[in-house]
mmCIF file of C-alpha atoms in Angstrom:
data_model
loop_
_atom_site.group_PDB
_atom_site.id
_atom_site.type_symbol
_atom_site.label_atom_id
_atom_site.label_comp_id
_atom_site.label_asym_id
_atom_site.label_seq_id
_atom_site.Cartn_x
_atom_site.Cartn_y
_atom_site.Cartn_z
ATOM 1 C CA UNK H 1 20.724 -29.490 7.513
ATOM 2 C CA UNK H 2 24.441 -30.790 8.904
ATOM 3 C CA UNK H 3 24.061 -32.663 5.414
ATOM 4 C CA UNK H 4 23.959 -29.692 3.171
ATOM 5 C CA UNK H 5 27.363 -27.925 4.574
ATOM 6 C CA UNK H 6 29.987 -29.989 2.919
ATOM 7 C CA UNK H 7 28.244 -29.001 -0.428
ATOM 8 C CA UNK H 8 28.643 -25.529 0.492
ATOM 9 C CA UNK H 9 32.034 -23.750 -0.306
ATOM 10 C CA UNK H 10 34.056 -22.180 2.736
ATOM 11 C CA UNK H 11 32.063 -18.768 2.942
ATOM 12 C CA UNK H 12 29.283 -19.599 0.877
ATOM 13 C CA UNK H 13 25.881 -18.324 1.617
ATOM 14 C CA UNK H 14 22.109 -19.176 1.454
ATOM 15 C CA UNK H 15 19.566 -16.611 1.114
ATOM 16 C CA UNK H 16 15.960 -17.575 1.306
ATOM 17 C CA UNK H 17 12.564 -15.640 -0.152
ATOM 18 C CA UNK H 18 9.734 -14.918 2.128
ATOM 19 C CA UNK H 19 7.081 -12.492 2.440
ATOM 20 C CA UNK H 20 5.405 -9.996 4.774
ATOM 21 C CA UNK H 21 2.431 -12.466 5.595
ATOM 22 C CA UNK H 22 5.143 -13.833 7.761
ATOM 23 C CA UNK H 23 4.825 -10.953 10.516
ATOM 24 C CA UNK H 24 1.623 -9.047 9.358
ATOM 25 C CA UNK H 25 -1.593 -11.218 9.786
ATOM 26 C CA UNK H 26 -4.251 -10.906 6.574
ATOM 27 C CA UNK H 27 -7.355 -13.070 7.184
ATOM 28 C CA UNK H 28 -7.500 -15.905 4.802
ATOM 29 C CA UNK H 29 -3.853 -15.975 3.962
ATOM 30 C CA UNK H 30 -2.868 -19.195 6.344
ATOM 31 C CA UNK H 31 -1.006 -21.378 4.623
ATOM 32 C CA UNK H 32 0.853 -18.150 2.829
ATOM 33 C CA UNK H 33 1.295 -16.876 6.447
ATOM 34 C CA UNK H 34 2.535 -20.557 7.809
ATOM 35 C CA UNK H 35 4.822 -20.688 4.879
ATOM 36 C CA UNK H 36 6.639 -17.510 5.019
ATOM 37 C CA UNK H 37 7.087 -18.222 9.268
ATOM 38 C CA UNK H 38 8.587 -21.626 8.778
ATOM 39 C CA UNK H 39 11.083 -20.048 6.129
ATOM 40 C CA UNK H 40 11.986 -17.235 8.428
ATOM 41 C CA UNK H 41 12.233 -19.351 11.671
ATOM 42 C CA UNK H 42 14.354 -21.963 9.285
ATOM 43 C CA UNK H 43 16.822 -19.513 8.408
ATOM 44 C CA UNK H 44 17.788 -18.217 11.892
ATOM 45 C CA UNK H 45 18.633 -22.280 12.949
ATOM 46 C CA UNK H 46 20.026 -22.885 9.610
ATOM 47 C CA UNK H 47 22.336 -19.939 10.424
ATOM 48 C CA UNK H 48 23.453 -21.212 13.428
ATOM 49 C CA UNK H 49 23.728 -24.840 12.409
ATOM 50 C CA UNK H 50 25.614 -24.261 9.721
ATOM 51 C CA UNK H 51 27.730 -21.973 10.482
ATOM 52 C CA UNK H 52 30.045 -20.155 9.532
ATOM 53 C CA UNK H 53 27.836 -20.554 6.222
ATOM 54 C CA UNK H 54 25.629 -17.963 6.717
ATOM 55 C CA UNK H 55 21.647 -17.638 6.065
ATOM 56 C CA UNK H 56 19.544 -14.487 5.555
ATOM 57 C CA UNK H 57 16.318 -13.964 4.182
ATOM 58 C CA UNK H 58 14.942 -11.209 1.960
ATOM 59 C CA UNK H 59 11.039 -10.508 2.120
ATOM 60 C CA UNK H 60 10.059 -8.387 -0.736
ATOM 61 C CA UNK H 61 6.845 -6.630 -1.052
ATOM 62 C CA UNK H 62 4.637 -5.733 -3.754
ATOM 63 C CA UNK H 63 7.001 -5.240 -6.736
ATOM 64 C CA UNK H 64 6.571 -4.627 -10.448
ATOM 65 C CA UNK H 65 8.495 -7.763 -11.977
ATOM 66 C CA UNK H 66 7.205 -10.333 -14.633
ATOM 67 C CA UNK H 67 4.586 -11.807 -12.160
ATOM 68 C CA UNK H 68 2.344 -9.238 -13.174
ATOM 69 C CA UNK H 69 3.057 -9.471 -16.772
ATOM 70 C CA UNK H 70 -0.436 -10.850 -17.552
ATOM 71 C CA UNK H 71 -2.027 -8.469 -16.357
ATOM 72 C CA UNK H 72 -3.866 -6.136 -18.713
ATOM 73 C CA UNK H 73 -1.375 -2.786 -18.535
ATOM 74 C CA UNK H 74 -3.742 -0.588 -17.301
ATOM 75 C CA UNK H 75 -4.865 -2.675 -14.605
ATOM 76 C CA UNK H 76 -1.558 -3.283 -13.815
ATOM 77 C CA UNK H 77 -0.753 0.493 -13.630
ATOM 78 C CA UNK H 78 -3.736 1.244 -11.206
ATOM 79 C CA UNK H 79 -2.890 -1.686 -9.010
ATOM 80 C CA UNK H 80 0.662 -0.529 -8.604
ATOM 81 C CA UNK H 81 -0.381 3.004 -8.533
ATOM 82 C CA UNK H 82 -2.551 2.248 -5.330
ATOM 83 C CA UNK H 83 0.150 0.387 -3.835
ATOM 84 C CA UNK H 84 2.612 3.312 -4.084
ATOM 85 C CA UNK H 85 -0.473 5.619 -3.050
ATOM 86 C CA UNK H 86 -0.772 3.787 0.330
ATOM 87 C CA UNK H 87 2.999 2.465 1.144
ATOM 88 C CA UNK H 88 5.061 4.857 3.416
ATOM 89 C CA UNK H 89 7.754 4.796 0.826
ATOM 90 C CA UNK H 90 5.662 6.258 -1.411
ATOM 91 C CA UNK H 91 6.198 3.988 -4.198
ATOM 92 C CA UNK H 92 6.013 0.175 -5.425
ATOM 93 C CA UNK H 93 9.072 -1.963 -5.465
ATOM 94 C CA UNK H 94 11.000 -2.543 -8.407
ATOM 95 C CA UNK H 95 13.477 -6.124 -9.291
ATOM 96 C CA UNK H 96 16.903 -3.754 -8.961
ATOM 97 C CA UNK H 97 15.837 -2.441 -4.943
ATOM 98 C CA UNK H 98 15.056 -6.550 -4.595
ATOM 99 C CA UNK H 99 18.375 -6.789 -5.829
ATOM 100 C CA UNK H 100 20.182 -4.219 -3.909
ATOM 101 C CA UNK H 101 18.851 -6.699 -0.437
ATOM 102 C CA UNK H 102 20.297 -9.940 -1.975
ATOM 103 C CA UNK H 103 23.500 -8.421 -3.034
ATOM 104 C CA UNK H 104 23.458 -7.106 0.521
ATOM 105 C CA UNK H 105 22.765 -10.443 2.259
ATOM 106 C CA UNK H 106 25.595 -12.184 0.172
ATOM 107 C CA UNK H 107 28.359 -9.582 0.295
ATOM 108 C CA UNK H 108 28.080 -8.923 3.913
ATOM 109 C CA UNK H 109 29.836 -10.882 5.987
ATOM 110 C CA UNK H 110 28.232 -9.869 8.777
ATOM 111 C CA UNK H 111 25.633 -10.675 8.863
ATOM 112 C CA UNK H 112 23.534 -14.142 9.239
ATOM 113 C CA UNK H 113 20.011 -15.166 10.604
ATOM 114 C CA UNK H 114 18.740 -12.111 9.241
ATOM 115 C CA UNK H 115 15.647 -11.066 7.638
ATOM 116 C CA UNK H 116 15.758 -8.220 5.537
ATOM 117 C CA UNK H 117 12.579 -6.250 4.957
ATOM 118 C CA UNK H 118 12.105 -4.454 1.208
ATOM 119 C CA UNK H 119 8.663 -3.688 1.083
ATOM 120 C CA UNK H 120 7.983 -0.181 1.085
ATOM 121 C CA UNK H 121 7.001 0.077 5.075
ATOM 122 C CA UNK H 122 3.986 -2.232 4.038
ATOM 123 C CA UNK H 123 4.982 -3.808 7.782
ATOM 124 C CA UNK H 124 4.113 -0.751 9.887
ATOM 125 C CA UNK H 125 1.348 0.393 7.586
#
């Protein structure tokens, strides 16, 4: 990691993608899980070992972006539809609220070793 830094530009940032299967356990989903810890646990001693280059992460939830884009339309529609049905937010993500957390995590300067949760309340569902 002390390698990457003098790449970096004096108050650059990294921002990592992770997901909820990080914190909220889903049988069958362990190497997703394992995947998503070691990024989150990565960026908190990134943060500190390279800083003042500071690392966040953003972990999005279900949200209605070109990954789906296979997906016959109506299927699509009713999948999304259940997810808003059943998320405290009332609604399924969209790529500009994604958006909104990375511009937050590189404009603040304030904040590093963070993980920044956009997924509708899925975690205390």
């Amino acid at each position: 990691s002390s390698d990457l830094a003098p790449y970096m530009a004096p108050g650059g940032t990294i921002t990592l993608t992770t997901g909820f299967l990080a914190r909220k356990t889903v049988p069958g989903t362990l190497v997703k899980t394992t995947m998503n810890a070691a990024l989150e646990a990565a960026a908190r001693l990134l943060a500190r070992e390279l800083a003042p280059i500071r690392v966040n992460v953003v972990s999005p939830g279900l949200t209605d972006t070109e990954a789906y884009a296979a997906m016959a339309p109506e299927a699509r529609e009713a999948m999304l539809g259940r997810a808003a049905a059943s998320l405290p937010a009332g609604r399924y993500g969209r790529a500009e609220d994604l958006a909104a957390g990375y511009l937050l995590a590189i404009d603040n300067p304030f904040m590093t070793g963070a993980t920044i949760d956009i997924d509708g309340g899925a975690l205390i569902n």
